[in-house]
Amino acid sequence: MVVVPDAVDAAGRHGVAVARVDSYNAGERDEWIFDEKTGEYLGTRTVALESSHGVKAGQVTGTSAVIERAVVDKVGQRPS
């Protein structure tokens, strides 16, 4: 586990990330991004650790962002 001081989610928000390298896919690092002040989970990104197949080391290969959250009364219920 490592801390990435400035990671950016798919929405362009900057935060601090906690990252790990999975032994199954050691060529990439998965990062969970959090707002530095509030601790709110912002999203994830995957970063290549090695250059391979046209992807350069350090290049972001996947990203996501949590845009909306809601509380519902039961499993499967969609927020209104």
PDB file of N, CA and C in Angstrom, residues 7-57:
ATOM      1  N   ALA A   7      -4.093  12.549  -6.801  1.00  0.00           N
ATOM      2  CA  ALA A   7      -4.722  11.680  -7.793  1.00  0.00           C
ATOM      3  C   ALA A   7      -5.986  12.381  -8.287  1.00  0.00           C
ATOM      4  N   VAL A   8      -6.356  12.137  -9.533  1.00  0.00           N
ATOM      5  CA  VAL A   8      -7.503  12.805 -10.139  1.00  0.00           C
ATOM      6  C   VAL A   8      -8.525  11.756 -10.578  1.00  0.00           C
ATOM      7  N   ASP A   9      -9.795  11.948 -10.197  1.00  0.00           N
ATOM      8  CA  ASP A   9     -10.842  11.006 -10.593  1.00  0.00           C
ATOM      9  C   ASP A   9     -11.374  11.349 -11.987  1.00  0.00           C
ATOM     10  N   ALA A  10     -12.338  10.591 -12.477  1.00  0.00           N
ATOM     11  CA  ALA A  10     -12.884  10.779 -13.826  1.00  0.00           C
ATOM     12  C   ALA A  10     -13.599  12.115 -13.991  1.00  0.00           C
ATOM     13  N   ALA A  11     -14.024  12.731 -12.889  1.00  0.00           N
ATOM     14  CA  ALA A  11     -14.693  14.030 -12.952  1.00  0.00           C
ATOM     15  C   ALA A  11     -13.706  15.192 -12.876  1.00  0.00           C
ATOM     16  N   GLY A  12     -12.415  14.877 -12.760  1.00  0.00           N
ATOM     17  CA  GLY A  12     -11.401  15.923 -12.697  1.00  0.00           C
ATOM     18  C   GLY A  12     -11.124  16.448 -11.305  1.00  0.00           C
ATOM     19  N   ARG A  13     -11.699  15.810 -10.282  1.00  0.00           N
ATOM     20  CA  ARG A  13     -11.476  16.258  -8.910  1.00  0.00           C
ATOM     21  C   ARG A  13     -10.166  15.688  -8.380  1.00  0.00           C
ATOM     22  N   HIS A  14      -9.398  16.527  -7.709  1.00  0.00           N
ATOM     23  CA  HIS A  14      -8.129  16.101  -7.123  1.00  0.00           C
ATOM     24  C   HIS A  14      -8.366  15.615  -5.699  1.00  0.00           C
ATOM     25  N   GLY A  15      -7.632  14.587  -5.335  1.00  0.00           N
ATOM     26  CA  GLY A  15      -7.712  14.060  -3.985  1.00  0.00           C
ATOM     27  C   GLY A  15      -6.458  13.279  -3.668  1.00  0.00           C
ATOM     28  N   VAL A  16      -6.446  12.680  -2.509  1.00  0.00           N
ATOM     29  CA  VAL A  16      -5.347  11.825  -2.098  1.00  0.00           C
ATOM     30  C   VAL A  16      -5.807  10.382  -2.279  1.00  0.00           C
ATOM     31  N   ALA A  17      -4.900   9.530  -2.766  1.00  0.00           N
ATOM     32  CA  ALA A  17      -5.290   8.151  -3.052  1.00  0.00           C
ATOM     33  C   ALA A  17      -4.509   7.172  -2.191  1.00  0.00           C
ATOM     34  N   VAL A  18      -5.165   6.081  -1.877  1.00  0.00           N
ATOM     35  CA  VAL A  18      -4.528   4.923  -1.286  1.00  0.00           C
ATOM     36  C   VAL A  18      -4.428   3.919  -2.427  1.00  0.00           C
ATOM     37  N   ALA A  19      -3.222   3.407  -2.675  1.00  0.00           N
ATOM     38  CA  ALA A  19      -3.010   2.564  -3.845  1.00  0.00           C
ATOM     39  C   ALA A  19      -2.387   1.232  -3.464  1.00  0.00           C
ATOM     40  N   ARG A  20      -2.675   0.226  -4.297  1.00  0.00           N
ATOM     41  CA  ARG A  20      -2.079  -1.089  -4.090  1.00  0.00           C
ATOM     42  C   ARG A  20      -1.825  -1.750  -5.422  1.00  0.00           C
ATOM     43  N   VAL A  21      -0.839  -2.619  -5.433  1.00  0.00           N
ATOM     44  CA  VAL A  21      -0.540  -3.416  -6.614  1.00  0.00           C
ATOM     45  C   VAL A  21      -1.020  -4.829  -6.329  1.00  0.00           C
ATOM     46  N   ASP A  22      -1.887  -5.335  -7.186  1.00  0.00           N
ATOM     47  CA  ASP A  22      -2.418  -6.689  -7.052  1.00  0.00           C
ATOM     48  C   ASP A  22      -1.388  -7.672  -7.607  1.00  0.00           C
ATOM     49  N   SER A  23      -1.097  -8.719  -6.880  1.00  0.00           N
ATOM     50  CA  SER A  23      -0.114  -9.695  -7.343  1.00  0.00           C
ATOM     51  C   SER A  23      -0.564 -10.381  -8.627  1.00  0.00           C
ATOM     52  N   TYR A  24      -1.872 -10.412  -8.886  1.00  0.00           N
ATOM     53  CA  TYR A  24      -2.399 -11.025 -10.115  1.00  0.00           C
ATOM     54  C   TYR A  24      -2.072 -10.160 -11.328  1.00  0.00           C
ATOM     55  N   ASN A  25      -2.114  -8.854 -11.175  1.00  0.00           N
ATOM     56  CA  ASN A  25      -1.847  -7.932 -12.272  1.00  0.00           C
ATOM     57  C   ASN A  25      -0.819  -6.900 -11.816  1.00  0.00           C
ATOM     58  N   ALA A  26       0.424  -7.340 -11.667  1.00  0.00           N
ATOM     59  CA  ALA A  26       1.471  -6.492 -11.105  1.00  0.00           C
ATOM     60  C   ALA A  26       1.867  -5.335 -12.016  1.00  0.00           C
ATOM     61  N   GLY A  27       1.398  -5.300 -13.250  1.00  0.00           N
ATOM     62  CA  GLY A  27       1.736  -4.221 -14.169  1.00  0.00           C
ATOM     63  C   GLY A  27       0.885  -2.986 -13.990  1.00  0.00           C
ATOM     64  N   GLU A  28      -0.114  -3.049 -13.091  1.00  0.00           N
ATOM     65  CA  GLU A  28      -1.003  -1.903 -12.857  1.00  0.00           C
ATOM     66  C   GLU A  28      -1.169  -1.670 -11.365  1.00  0.00           C
ATOM     67  N   ARG A  29      -1.505  -0.424 -11.029  1.00  0.00           N
ATOM     68  CA  ARG A  29      -1.763  -0.054  -9.638  1.00  0.00           C
ATOM     69  C   ARG A  29      -3.188   0.478  -9.542  1.00  0.00           C
ATOM     70  N   ASP A  30      -3.966  -0.042  -8.618  1.00  0.00           N
ATOM     71  CA  ASP A  30      -5.326   0.440  -8.369  1.00  0.00           C
ATOM     72  C   ASP A  30      -5.280   1.492  -7.277  1.00  0.00           C
ATOM     73  N   GLU A  31      -5.951   2.631  -7.524  1.00  0.00           N
ATOM     74  CA  GLU A  31      -5.967   3.734  -6.572  1.00  0.00           C
ATOM     75  C   GLU A  31      -7.392   4.087  -6.167  1.00  0.00           C
ATOM     76  N   TRP A  32      -7.630   4.213  -4.873  1.00  0.00           N
ATOM     77  CA  TRP A  32      -8.920   4.663  -4.349  1.00  0.00           C
ATOM     78  C   TRP A  32      -8.723   6.107  -3.923  1.00  0.00           C
ATOM     79  N   ILE A  33      -9.484   7.025  -4.515  1.00  0.00           N
ATOM     80  CA  ILE A  33      -9.257   8.459  -4.344  1.00  0.00           C
ATOM     81  C   ILE A  33     -10.256   9.051  -3.345  1.00  0.00           C
ATOM     82  N   PHE A  34      -9.737   9.846  -2.406  1.00  0.00           N
ATOM     83  CA  PHE A  34     -10.545  10.472  -1.365  1.00  0.00           C
ATOM     84  C   PHE A  34     -10.285  11.967  -1.325  1.00  0.00           C
ATOM     85  N   ASP A  35     -11.327  12.728  -0.964  1.00  0.00           N
ATOM     86  CA  ASP A  35     -11.159  14.170  -0.759  1.00  0.00           C
ATOM     87  C   ASP A  35     -10.224  14.349   0.432  1.00  0.00           C
ATOM     88  N   GLU A  36      -9.200  15.154   0.262  1.00  0.00           N
ATOM     89  CA  GLU A  36      -8.184  15.305   1.300  1.00  0.00           C
ATOM     90  C   GLU A  36      -8.728  15.938   2.583  1.00  0.00           C
ATOM     91  N   LYS A  37      -9.698  16.836   2.470  1.00  0.00           N
ATOM     92  CA  LYS A  37     -10.222  17.535   3.649  1.00  0.00           C
ATOM     93  C   LYS A  37     -11.351  16.779   4.335  1.00  0.00           C
ATOM     94  N   THR A  38     -12.279  16.197   3.556  1.00  0.00           N
ATOM     95  CA  THR A  38     -13.460  15.566   4.146  1.00  0.00           C
ATOM     96  C   THR A  38     -13.343  14.053   4.283  1.00  0.00           C
ATOM     97  N   GLY A  39     -12.436  13.438   3.519  1.00  0.00           N
ATOM     98  CA  GLY A  39     -12.316  11.984   3.525  1.00  0.00           C
ATOM     99  C   GLY A  39     -13.355  11.298   2.652  1.00  0.00           C
ATOM    100  N   GLU A  40     -14.179  12.075   1.968  1.00  0.00           N
ATOM    101  CA  GLU A  40     -15.228  11.519   1.113  1.00  0.00           C
ATOM    102  C   GLU A  40     -14.600  10.745  -0.054  1.00  0.00           C
ATOM    103  N   TYR A  41     -15.147   9.549  -0.318  1.00  0.00           N
ATOM    104  CA  TYR A  41     -14.676   8.726  -1.435  1.00  0.00           C
ATOM    105  C   TYR A  41     -15.090   9.384  -2.738  1.00  0.00           C
ATOM    106  N   LEU A  42     -14.121   9.632  -3.636  1.00  0.00           N
ATOM    107  CA  LEU A  42     -14.400  10.299  -4.904  1.00  0.00           C
ATOM    108  C   LEU A  42     -14.482   9.327  -6.077  1.00  0.00           C
ATOM    109  N   GLY A  43     -13.638   8.308  -6.091  1.00  0.00           N
ATOM    110  CA  GLY A  43     -13.624   7.380  -7.215  1.00  0.00           C
ATOM    111  C   GLY A  43     -12.333   6.586  -7.243  1.00  0.00           C
ATOM    112  N   THR A  44     -12.044   5.993  -8.407  1.00  0.00           N
ATOM    113  CA  THR A  44     -10.861   5.166  -8.558  1.00  0.00           C
ATOM    114  C   THR A  44     -10.128   5.516  -9.840  1.00  0.00           C
ATOM    115  N   ARG A  45      -8.907   5.055  -9.924  1.00  0.00           N
ATOM    116  CA  ARG A  45      -8.203   5.061 -11.188  1.00  0.00           C
ATOM    117  C   ARG A  45      -7.197   3.920 -11.177  1.00  0.00           C
ATOM    118  N   THR A  46      -6.829   3.473 -12.364  1.00  0.00           N
ATOM    119  CA  THR A  46      -5.825   2.438 -12.546  1.00  0.00           C
ATOM    120  C   THR A  46      -4.683   3.050 -13.340  1.00  0.00           C
ATOM    121  N   VAL A  47      -3.454   2.812 -12.897  1.00  0.00           N
ATOM    122  CA  VAL A  47      -2.272   3.410 -13.509  1.00  0.00           C
ATOM    123  C   VAL A  47      -1.316   2.293 -13.920  1.00  0.00           C
ATOM    124  N   ALA A  48      -0.810   2.370 -15.157  1.00  0.00           N
ATOM    125  CA  ALA A  48       0.176   1.403 -15.635  1.00  0.00           C
ATOM    126  C   ALA A  48       1.504   1.635 -14.923  1.00  0.00           C
ATOM    127  N   LEU A  49       2.129   0.562 -14.497  1.00  0.00           N
ATOM    128  CA  LEU A  49       3.424   0.656 -13.830  1.00  0.00           C
ATOM    129  C   LEU A  49       4.572   0.348 -14.779  1.00  0.00           C
ATOM    130  N   GLU A  50       4.255  -0.296 -15.892  1.00  0.00           N
ATOM    131  CA  GLU A  50       5.260  -0.674 -16.875  1.00  0.00           C
ATOM    132  C   GLU A  50       4.778  -0.271 -18.259  1.00  0.00           C
ATOM    133  N   SER A  51       5.691   0.036 -19.145  1.00  0.00           N
ATOM    134  CA  SER A  51       5.328   0.303 -20.538  1.00  0.00           C
ATOM    135  C   SER A  51       5.098  -1.029 -21.244  1.00  0.00           C
ATOM    136  N   SER A  52       3.984  -1.119 -21.960  1.00  0.00           N
ATOM    137  CA  SER A  52       3.649  -2.355 -22.657  1.00  0.00           C
ATOM    138  C   SER A  52       2.519  -2.115 -23.640  1.00  0.00           C
ATOM    139  N   HIS A  53       2.631  -2.678 -24.830  1.00  0.00           N
ATOM    140  CA  HIS A  53       1.575  -2.629 -25.846  1.00  0.00           C
ATOM    141  C   HIS A  53       1.068  -1.215 -26.115  1.00  0.00           C
ATOM    142  N   GLY A  54       1.965  -0.259 -26.235  1.00  0.00           N
ATOM    143  CA  GLY A  54       1.586   1.113 -26.540  1.00  0.00           C
ATOM    144  C   GLY A  54       1.155   1.945 -25.342  1.00  0.00           C
ATOM    145  N   VAL A  55       1.109   1.352 -24.179  1.00  0.00           N
ATOM    146  CA  VAL A  55       0.761   2.065 -22.946  1.00  0.00           C
ATOM    147  C   VAL A  55       2.063   2.376 -22.222  1.00  0.00           C
ATOM    148  N   LYS A  56       2.248   3.624 -21.844  1.00  0.00           N
ATOM    149  CA  LYS A  56       3.476   4.039 -21.163  1.00  0.00           C
ATOM    150  C   LYS A  56       3.321   3.931 -19.650  1.00  0.00           C
ATOM    151  N   ALA A  57       4.399   3.646 -18.976  1.00  0.00           N
ATOM    152  CA  ALA A  57       4.402   3.620 -17.511  1.00  0.00           C
ATOM    153  C   ALA A  57       3.931   4.980 -16.988  1.00  0.00           C
TER     154      ALA A  57
END
